[in-house]
Coordinates of C-alpha atoms in Angstrom, one line a residue:
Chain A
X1 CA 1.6 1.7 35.4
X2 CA -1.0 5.0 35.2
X3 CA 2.3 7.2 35.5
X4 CA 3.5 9.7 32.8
X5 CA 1.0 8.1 29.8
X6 CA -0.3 11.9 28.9
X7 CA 2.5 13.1 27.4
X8 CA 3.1 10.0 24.7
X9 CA -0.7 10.7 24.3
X10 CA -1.2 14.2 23.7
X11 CA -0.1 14.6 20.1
X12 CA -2.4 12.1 18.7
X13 CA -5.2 13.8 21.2
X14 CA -4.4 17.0 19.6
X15 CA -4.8 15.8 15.9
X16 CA -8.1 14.0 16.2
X17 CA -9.3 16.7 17.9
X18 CA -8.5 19.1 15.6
X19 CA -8.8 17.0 12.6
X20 CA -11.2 15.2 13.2
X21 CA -13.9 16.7 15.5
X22 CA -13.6 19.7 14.3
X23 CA -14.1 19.1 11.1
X24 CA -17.5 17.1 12.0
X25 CA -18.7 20.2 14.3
X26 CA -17.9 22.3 11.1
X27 CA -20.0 20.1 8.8
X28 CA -22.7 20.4 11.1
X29 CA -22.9 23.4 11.4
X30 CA -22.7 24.1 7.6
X31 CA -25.7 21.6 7.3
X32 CA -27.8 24.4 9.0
X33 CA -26.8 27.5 6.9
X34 CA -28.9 28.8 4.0
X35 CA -27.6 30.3 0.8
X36 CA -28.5 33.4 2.0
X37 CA -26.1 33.4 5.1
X38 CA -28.8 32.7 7.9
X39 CA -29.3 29.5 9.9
X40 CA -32.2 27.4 9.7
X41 CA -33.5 23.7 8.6
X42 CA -34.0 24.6 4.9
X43 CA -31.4 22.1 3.5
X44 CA -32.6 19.6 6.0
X45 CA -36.1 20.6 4.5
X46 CA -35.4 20.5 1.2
X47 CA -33.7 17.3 1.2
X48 CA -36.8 15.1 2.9
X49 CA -39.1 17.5 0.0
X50 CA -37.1 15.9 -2.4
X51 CA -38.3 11.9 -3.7
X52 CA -35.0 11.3 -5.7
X53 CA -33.0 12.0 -2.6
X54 CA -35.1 9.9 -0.5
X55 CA -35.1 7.1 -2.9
X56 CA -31.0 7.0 -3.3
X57 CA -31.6 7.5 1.6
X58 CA -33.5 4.5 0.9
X59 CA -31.7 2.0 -1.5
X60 CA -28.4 3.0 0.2
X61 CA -29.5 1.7 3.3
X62 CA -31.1 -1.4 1.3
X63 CA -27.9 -2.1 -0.3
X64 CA -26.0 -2.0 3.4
X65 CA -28.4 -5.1 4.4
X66 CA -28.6 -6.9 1.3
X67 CA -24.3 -7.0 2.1
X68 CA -24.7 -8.1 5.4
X69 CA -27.3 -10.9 4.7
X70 CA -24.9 -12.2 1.9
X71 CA -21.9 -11.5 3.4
X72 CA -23.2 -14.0 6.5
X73 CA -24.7 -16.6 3.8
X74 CA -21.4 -16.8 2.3
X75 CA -19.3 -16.2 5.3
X76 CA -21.1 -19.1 7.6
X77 CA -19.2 -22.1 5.8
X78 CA -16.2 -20.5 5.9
X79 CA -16.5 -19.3 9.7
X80 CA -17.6 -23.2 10.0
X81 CA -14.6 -24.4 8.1
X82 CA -12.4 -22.4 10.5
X83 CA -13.9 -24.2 13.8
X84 CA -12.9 -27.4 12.2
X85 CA -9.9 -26.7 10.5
X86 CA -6.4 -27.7 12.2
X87 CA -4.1 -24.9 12.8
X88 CA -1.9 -25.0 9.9
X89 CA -5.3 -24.8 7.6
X90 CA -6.7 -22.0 9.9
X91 CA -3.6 -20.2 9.3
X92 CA -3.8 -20.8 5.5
X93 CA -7.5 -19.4 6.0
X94 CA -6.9 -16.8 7.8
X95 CA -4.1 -15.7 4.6
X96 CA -6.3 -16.2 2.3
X97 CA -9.0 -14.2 4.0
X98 CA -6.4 -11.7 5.1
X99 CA -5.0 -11.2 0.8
X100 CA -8.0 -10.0 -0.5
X101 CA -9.1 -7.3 2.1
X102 CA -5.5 -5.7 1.8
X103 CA -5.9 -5.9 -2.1
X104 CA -6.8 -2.2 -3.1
X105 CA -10.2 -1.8 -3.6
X106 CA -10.1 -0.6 -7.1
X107 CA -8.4 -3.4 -8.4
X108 CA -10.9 -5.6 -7.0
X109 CA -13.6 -3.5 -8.4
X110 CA -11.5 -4.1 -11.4
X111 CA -11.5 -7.8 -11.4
X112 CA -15.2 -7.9 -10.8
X113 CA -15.7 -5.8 -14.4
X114 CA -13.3 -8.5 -15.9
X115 CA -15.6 -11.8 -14.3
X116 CA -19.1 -9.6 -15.1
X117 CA -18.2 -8.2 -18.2
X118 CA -19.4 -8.9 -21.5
X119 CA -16.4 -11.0 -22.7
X120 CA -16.3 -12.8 -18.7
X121 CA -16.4 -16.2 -17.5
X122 CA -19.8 -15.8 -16.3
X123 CA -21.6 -14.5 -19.2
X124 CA -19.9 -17.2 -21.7
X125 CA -20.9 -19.7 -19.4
X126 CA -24.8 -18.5 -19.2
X127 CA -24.9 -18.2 -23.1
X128 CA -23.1 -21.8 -23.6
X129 CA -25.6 -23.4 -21.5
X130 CA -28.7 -21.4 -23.0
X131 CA -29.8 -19.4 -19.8
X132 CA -29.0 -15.8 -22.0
X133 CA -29.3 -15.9 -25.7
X134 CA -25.9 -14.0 -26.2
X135 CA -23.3 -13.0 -24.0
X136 CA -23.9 -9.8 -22.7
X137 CA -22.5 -7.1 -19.7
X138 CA -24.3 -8.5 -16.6
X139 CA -22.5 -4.8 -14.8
X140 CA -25.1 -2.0 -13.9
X141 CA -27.7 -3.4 -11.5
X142 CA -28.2 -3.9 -8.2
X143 CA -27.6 -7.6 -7.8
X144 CA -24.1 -7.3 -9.1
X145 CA -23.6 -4.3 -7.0
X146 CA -24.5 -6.9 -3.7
X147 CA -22.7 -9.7 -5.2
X148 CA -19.0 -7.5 -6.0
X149 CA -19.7 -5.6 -2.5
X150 CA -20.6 -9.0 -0.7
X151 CA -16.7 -10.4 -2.6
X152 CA -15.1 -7.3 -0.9
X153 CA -16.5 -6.8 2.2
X154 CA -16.9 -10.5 3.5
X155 CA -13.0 -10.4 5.3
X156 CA -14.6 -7.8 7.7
X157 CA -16.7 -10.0 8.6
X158 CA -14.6 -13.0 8.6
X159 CA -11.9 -11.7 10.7
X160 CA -13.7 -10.5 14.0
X161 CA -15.5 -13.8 14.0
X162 CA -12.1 -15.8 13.7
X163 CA -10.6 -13.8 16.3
X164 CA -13.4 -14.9 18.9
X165 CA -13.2 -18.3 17.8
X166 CA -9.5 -18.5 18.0
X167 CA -9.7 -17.8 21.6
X168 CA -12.7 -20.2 22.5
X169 CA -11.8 -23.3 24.2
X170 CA -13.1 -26.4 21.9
X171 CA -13.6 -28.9 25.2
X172 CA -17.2 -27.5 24.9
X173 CA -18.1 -29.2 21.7
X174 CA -16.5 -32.5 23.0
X175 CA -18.7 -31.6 26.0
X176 CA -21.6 -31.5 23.5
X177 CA -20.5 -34.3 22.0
X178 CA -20.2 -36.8 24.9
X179 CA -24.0 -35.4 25.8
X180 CA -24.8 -37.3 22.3
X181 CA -25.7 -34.1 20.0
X182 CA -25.3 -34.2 16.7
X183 CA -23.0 -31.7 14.4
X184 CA -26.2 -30.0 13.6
X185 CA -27.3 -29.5 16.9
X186 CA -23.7 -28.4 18.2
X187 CA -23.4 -26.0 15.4
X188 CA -27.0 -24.6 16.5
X189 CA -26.5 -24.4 20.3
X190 CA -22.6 -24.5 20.5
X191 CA -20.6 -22.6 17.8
X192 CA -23.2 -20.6 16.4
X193 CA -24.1 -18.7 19.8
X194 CA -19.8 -18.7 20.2
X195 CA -19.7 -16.8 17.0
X196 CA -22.6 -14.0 17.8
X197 CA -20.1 -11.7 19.4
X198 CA -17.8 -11.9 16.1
X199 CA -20.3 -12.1 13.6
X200 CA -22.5 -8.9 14.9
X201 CA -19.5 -7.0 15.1
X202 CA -18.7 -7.7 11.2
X203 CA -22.5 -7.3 10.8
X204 CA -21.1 -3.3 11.6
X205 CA -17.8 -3.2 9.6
X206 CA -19.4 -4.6 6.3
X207 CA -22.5 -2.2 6.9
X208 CA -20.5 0.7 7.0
X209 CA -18.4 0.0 4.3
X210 CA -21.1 -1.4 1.8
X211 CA -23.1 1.3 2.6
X212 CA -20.2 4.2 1.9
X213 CA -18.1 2.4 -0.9
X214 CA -18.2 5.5 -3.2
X215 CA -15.9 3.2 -5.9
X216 CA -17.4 0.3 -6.1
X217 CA -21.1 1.5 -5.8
X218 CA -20.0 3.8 -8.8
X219 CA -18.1 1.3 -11.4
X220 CA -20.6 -1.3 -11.0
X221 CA -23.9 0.1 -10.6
X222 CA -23.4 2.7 -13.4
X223 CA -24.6 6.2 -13.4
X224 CA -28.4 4.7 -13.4
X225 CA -27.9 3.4 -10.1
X226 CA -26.8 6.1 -8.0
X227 CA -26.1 6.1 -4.1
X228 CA -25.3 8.7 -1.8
X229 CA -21.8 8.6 -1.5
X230 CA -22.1 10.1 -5.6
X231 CA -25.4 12.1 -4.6
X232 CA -22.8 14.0 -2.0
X233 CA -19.6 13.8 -4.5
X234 CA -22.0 15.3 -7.3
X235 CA -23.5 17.7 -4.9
X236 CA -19.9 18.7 -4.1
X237 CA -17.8 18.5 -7.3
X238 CA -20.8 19.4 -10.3
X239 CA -23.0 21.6 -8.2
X240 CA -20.8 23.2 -5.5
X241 CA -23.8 22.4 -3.4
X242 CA -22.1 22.2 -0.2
X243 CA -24.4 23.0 2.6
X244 CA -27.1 20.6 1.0
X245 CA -24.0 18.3 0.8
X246 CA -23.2 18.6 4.1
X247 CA -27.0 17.7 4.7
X248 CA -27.0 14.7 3.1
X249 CA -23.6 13.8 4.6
X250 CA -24.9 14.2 8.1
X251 CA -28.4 11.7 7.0
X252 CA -26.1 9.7 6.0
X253 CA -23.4 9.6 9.1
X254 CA -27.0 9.7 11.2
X255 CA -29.0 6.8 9.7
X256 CA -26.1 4.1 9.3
X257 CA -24.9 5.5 12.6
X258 CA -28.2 4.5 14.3
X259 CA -28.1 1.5 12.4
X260 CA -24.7 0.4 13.5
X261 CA -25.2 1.5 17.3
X262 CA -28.3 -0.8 17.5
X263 CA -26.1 -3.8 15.7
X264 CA -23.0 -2.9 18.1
X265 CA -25.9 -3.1 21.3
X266 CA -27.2 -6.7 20.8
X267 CA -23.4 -7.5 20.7
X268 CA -23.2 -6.6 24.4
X269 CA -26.9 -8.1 25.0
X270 CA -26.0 -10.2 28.4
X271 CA -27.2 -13.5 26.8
X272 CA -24.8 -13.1 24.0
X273 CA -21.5 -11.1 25.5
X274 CA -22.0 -14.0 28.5
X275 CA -20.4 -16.1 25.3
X276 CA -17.8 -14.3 24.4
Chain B
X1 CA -27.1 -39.7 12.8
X2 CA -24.1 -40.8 10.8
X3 CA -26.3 -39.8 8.0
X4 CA -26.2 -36.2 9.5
X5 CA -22.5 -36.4 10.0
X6 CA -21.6 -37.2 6.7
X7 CA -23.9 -34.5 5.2
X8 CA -23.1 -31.6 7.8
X9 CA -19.1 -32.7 6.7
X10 CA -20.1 -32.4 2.9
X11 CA -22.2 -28.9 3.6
X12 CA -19.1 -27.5 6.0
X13 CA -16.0 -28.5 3.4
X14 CA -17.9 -28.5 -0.1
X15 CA -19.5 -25.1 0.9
X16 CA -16.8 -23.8 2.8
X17 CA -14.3 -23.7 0.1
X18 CA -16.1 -22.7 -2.1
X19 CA -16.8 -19.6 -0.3
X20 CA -13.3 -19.1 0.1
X21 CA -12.8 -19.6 -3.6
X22 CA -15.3 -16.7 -4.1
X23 CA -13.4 -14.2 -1.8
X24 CA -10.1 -15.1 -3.7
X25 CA -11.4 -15.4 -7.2
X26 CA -11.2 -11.6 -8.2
X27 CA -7.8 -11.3 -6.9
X28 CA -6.5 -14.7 -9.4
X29 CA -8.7 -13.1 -12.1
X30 CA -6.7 -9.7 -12.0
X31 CA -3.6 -11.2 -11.9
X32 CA -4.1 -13.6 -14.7
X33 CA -5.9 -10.6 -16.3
X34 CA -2.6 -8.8 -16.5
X35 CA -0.9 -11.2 -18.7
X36 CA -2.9 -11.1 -21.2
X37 CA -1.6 -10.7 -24.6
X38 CA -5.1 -9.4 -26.2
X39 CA -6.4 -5.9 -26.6
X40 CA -9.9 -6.0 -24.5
X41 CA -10.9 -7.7 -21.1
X42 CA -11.6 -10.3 -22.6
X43 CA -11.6 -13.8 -19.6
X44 CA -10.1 -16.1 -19.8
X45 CA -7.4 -14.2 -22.0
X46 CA -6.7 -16.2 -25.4
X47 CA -2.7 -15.5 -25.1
X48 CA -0.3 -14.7 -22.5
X49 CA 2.5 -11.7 -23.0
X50 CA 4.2 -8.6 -20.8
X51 CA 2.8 -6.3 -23.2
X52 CA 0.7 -4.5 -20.3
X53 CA 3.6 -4.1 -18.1
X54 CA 6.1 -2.6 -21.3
X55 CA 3.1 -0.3 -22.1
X56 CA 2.7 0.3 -18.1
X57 CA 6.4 1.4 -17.5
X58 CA 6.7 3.3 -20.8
X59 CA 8.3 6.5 -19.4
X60 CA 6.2 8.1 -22.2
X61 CA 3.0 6.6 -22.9
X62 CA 2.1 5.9 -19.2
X63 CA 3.5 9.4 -17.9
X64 CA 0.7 10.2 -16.8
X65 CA 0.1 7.1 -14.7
X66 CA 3.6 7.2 -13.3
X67 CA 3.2 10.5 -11.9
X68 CA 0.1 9.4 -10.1
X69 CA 2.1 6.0 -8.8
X70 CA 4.4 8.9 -7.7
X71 CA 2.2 11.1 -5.9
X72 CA 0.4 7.7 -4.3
X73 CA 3.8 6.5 -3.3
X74 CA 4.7 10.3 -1.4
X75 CA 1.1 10.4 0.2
X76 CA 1.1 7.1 1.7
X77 CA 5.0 7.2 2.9
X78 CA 4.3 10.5 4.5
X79 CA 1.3 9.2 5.9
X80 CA 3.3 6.1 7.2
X81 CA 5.2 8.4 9.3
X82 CA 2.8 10.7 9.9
X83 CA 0.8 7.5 11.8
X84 CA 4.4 6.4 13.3
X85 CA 5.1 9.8 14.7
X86 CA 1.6 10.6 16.3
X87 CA -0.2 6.9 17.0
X88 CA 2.9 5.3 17.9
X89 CA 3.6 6.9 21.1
X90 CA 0.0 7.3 21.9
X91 CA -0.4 3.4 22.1
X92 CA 2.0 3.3 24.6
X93 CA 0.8 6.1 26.8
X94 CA -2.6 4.7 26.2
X95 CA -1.7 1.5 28.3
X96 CA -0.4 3.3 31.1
X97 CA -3.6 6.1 31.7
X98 CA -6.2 5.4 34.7
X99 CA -9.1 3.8 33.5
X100 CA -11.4 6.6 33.6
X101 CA -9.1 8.6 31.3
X102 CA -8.8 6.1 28.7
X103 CA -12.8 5.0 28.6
X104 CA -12.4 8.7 26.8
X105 CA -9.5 8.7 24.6
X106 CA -9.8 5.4 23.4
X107 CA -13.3 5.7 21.5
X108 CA -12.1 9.7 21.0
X109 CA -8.5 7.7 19.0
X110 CA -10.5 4.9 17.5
X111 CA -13.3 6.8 15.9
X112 CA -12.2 7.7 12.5
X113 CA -12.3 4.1 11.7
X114 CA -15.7 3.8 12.1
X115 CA -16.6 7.2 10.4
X116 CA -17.3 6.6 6.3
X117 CA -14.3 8.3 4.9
X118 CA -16.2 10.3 2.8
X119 CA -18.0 12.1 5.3
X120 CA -14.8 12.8 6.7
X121 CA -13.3 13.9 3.5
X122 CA -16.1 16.7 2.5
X123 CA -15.8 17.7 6.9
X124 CA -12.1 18.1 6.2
X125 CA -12.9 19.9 2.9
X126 CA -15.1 22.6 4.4
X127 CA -13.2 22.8 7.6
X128 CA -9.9 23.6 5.7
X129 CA -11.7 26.0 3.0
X130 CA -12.7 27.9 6.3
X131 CA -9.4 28.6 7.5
X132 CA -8.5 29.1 3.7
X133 CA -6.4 26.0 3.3
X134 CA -7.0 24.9 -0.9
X135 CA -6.8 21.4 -1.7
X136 CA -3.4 20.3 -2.0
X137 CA -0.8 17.3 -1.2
X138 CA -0.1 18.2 2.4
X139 CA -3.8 18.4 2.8
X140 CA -4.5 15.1 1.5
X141 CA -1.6 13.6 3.6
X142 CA -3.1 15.6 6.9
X143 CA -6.3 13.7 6.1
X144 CA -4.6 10.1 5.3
X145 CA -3.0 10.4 8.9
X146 CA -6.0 11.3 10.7
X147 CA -8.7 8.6 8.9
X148 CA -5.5 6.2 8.9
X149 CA -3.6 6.9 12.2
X150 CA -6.1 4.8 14.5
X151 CA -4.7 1.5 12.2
X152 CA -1.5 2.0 13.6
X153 CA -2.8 2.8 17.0
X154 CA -4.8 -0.5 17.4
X155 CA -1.8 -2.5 16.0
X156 CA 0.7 -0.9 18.7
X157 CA -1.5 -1.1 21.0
X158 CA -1.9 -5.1 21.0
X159 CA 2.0 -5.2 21.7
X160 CA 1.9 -2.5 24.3
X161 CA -0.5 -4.2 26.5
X162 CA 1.8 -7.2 26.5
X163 CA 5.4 -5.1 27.5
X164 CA 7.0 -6.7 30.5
X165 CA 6.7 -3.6 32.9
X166 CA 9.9 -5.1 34.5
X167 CA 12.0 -4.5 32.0
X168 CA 11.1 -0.5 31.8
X169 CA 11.6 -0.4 35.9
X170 CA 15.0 -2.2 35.6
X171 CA 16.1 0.4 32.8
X172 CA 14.7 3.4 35.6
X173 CA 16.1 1.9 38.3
X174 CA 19.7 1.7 36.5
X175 CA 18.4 5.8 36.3
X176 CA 17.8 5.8 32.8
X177 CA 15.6 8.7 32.2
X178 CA 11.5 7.9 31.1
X179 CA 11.7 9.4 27.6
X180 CA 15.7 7.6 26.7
X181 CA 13.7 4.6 28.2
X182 CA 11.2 4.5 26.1
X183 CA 13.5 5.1 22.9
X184 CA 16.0 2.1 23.6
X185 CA 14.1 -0.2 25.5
X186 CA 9.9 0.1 25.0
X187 CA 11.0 1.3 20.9
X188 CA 12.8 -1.8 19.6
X189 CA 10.0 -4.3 21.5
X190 CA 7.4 -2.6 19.9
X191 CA 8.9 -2.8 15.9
X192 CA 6.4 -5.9 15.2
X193 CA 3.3 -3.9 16.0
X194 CA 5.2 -0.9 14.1
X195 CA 5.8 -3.0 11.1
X196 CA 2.2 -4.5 11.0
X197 CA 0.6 -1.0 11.1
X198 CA 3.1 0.7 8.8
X199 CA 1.5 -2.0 6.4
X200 CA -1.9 -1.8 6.8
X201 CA -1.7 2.5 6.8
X202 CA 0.4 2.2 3.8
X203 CA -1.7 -0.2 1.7
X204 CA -5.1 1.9 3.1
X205 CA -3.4 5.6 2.1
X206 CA -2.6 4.0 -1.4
X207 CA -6.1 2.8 -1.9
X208 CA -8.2 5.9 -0.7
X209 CA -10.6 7.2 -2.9
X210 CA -13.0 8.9 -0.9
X211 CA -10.8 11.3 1.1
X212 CA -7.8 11.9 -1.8
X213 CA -11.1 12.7 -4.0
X214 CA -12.2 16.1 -1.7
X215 CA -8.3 17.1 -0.6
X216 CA -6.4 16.8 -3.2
X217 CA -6.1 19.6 -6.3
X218 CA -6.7 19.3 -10.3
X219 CA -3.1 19.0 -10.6
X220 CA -2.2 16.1 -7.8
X221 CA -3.7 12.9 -9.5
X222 CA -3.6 10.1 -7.5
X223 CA -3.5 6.5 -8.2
X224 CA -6.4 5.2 -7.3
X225 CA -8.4 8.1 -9.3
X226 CA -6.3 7.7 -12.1
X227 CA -7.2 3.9 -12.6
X228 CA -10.8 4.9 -11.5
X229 CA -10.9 7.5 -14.2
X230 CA -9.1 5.2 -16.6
X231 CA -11.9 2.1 -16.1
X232 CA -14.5 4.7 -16.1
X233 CA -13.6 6.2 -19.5
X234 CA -11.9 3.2 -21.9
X235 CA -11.5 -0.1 -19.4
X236 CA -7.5 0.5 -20.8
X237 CA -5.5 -2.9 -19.8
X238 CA -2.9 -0.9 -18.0
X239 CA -5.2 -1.1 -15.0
X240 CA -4.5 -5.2 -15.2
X241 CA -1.0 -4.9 -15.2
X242 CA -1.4 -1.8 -12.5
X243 CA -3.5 -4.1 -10.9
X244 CA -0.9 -6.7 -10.6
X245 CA 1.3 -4.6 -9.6
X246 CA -0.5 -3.9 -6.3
X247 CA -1.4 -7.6 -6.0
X248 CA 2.3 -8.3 -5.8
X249 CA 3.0 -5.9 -3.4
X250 CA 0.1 -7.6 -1.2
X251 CA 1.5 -10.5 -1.5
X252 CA 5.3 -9.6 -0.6
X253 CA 3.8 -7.6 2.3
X254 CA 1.7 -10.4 3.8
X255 CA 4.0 -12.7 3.5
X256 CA 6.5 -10.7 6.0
X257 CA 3.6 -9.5 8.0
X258 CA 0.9 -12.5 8.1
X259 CA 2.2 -13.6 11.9
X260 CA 1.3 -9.9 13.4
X261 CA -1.4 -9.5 11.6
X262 CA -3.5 -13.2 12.5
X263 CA -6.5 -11.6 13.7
X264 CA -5.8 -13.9 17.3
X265 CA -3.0 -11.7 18.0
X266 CA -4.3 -8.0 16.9
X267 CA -7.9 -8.3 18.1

């Protein structure tokens, strides 16, 4: 079986190579040129100098965490659901986890203007009971920022988690069960430590996608809330900034890159991967 | 204990769908949204009508719109094939390379997945501007195949790994050359994974923002920016009835797709 696979390979080696490393080894090395023509660290420089940029570094990476922890809030039941649910309701789960994601993200961010909007469910509800005094837009923060990414991002969580548990044999829990622990404790010690290897890994999809979701961070959080996917798009398309865009790109690819490697290593930490 | 039980079975279902409720809320809301038969976004709508959907395929009104639906709909079949043509046949020789070899291609294959597409696009913008490429069509379908490919990749590759190597050898043995092999025999068993990715690359290249945004021109609008533009500027109710447009096509989609794509089976 280890016979004649370069040839089937080689096109598709060819076109990330050239497409896609390339590119990234350009980027780089535009990151390090000066206006002037020379190489050097000044856009690096000037970037750290600079307390807006640092600010928009720091609640980008915020707003990445805030996902994950509400995206594994909201997630849990359902990942719970799914252990207990019979196969035809896992598969009607796993549809209606599956719609969503493949539901374009600009509709989506659509829908959530509809729900949040003045004239939406939610704020009629919140005047009629007396919390707000009239309805009124509850768009252009930071809470409904987390709350509309946490809506779209939570099937990447979802779906590596059900995949694990899909594949893990349930004589365990009756195992647990005979032993005489409670649902509590067999969620605890049983199904919870099952699910690490899943969840950890959407822990790295929904980071990276919260973190760089250029539509959704835009329509929602309003031109007062800015992160750096529109820092680098207004670097790019209103200044024609691009070497200090390419810097900011690259603090960007660096820092959630870091981030996500050190989520992605205590997946394969021995005392969880010996789960999975 | 049976105190425990009853409230863990009250937390698990009560809270369980509800979550689930929450992740398919929007997609109800849009598609209710689309019928409405008022003027603003007003939920839930006072009247039902098609008005959004005659104003949407007004050949006049929503020109505009349908040549961005039109540019959308060449990008992402171009990409389709583009992904067919290069990840396709890279799944399958990726199952049969030496270990070694593959602990560097795969990650090498995979990786634009896990890169923000927006990085990507401004790399691809720069790059291209070096070798004095401009923004263009091609250029944005180039990029859609390279962020896009590795979706087609992974879903061939789940089949691939599970091809009865007997039935290639039989073919060989019967002296069927490796390439006509691999046309009529490995081709045809590998049209669910095919399918599956054709979907997901398709859907994907008709939703991207970030990467359409830095490679394509002024004059190629595409779909996504057009309804970002038009919710940015005057919340118009076309983007309802685009909206359920799209949801529709989802929903067709999954339905033919839903038994390749159960993450058991892909993952």
């Amino acid at each position: 079986m280890t016979r004649g696979g370069i040839p089937f390979v080689a096109p598709m080696l060819a076109l990330s190579i050239a497409g896609f490393l390339v590119p990234l080894v350009v980027l780089a090395a535009f990151s390090f040129s000066d206006p002037a023509g020379g190489f050097g660290m000044a856009n690096y420089v000037k970037l750290f100098a600079d307390p807006l940029a640092l600010q928009v570094l720091f609640d980008t990476l915020a707003l990445g965490f805030k996902v994950v922890a509400s995206t594994t809030l909201i997630g849990l039941p359902i990942i719970l659901l799914f252990w207990h649910a019979g196969p035809r309701e896992r598969s009607l789960i796993v549809f209606l986890t599956l719609l969503p994601m493949l539901v374009s993200n600009v509709v989506r961010t659509f829908a959530w203007i509809v729900i949040l909007g003045r004239q939406g469910p939610v704020s009629q509800t919140l005047a009629q009971l007396g919390f707000i005094p009239a309805p009124r837009s509850l768009l252009f923060n930071e809470t409904a920022v987390v709350v509309v990414l946490s809506q779209i991002e939570l099937p990447l969580l979802l779906l590596p988690v059900m995949a694990v548990l899909s594949r893990t044999d349930r004589s365990l829990v009756s195992a647990a069960e005979t032993l005489g622990a409670g649902p509590w404790r067999i969620l605890a010690t049983v199904i919870l430590p099952l699910a690490a290897p899943g969840i950890l890994a959407g822990w790295v999809l929904v980071f990276a996608s919260a973190t760089t979701s250029y539509v959704t961070q835009s329509v929602i959080g309003g031109a007062r809330h800015i992160y750096l996917p529109q820092y680098i798009y207004r670097e790019v398309g209103v200044l024609f900034q691009w070497p200090s865009a390419a810097a900011i790109a690259f603090v960007l690819l660096a820092t959630t890159g870091i981030i996500m490697a050190a989520m992605a290593m205590l997946a394969r930490h021995p005392r969880l991967a010996s789960h999975g | 204990m049976a105190n425990g039980d009853r409230l863990y079975r009250a937390v698990v279902f009560g809270l369980g769908w509800l979550a689930v409720a929450f992740m398919v809320a929007p997609v109800a809301v849009g598609l209710v949204m689309s019928f409405t038969a008022g003027q603003t976004l007003k939920f839930p709508p006072d009247g039902f009508s098609l008005r959004w959907y005659t104003a949407l395929f007004d050949p006049v009104r929503s020109a505009p719109i349908h040549t961005a639906i039109w540019n959308s709909l060449q990008i992402a079949v171009l990409t389709v094939l583009g992904a067919f043509l290069f990840a396709m046949p890279a799944a399958y020789g990726a199952t049969r390379l030496k270990g070694k070899v593959s602990a560097i291609v795969e990650p090498l294959m995979l990786a634009p997945l896990v890169l923000p597409t927006l990085v990507y696009g401004l790399a691809a913008l720069i790059a291209f501007s070096n070798i004095g490429l401009r923004p263009s069509l091609p250029l944005v379908v180039l990029g859609h195949v390279v962020v896009f490919g590795p979706l087609m990749y992974r879903a061939c590759i789940a089949i691939a790994q599970r091809l009865d190597p007997s039935l290639e050898e039989a073919s060989t043995l019967l002296g069927v050359g490796a390439f006509m092999t691999f046309l009529r025999i490995t081709l045809p068993l590998m049209v669910p994974g095919i399918l599956a990715g054709a979907f997901l690359v398709f859907m994907q290249s008709l939703d991207n923002v970030s990467v359409s945004l830095f490679l394509a021109d002024a004059r190629t609008s595409v779909l996504p920016l057009r309804m970002f533009q038009m919710i940015e500027e005057s919340l118009d109710v076309r983007v309802a009835a685009i909206s359920g447009v799209l949801i529709g096509v989802v929903f067709v989609g999954l339905f033919f797709a839903r038994r390749v794509l159960e993450p058991a089976r892909s993952a």
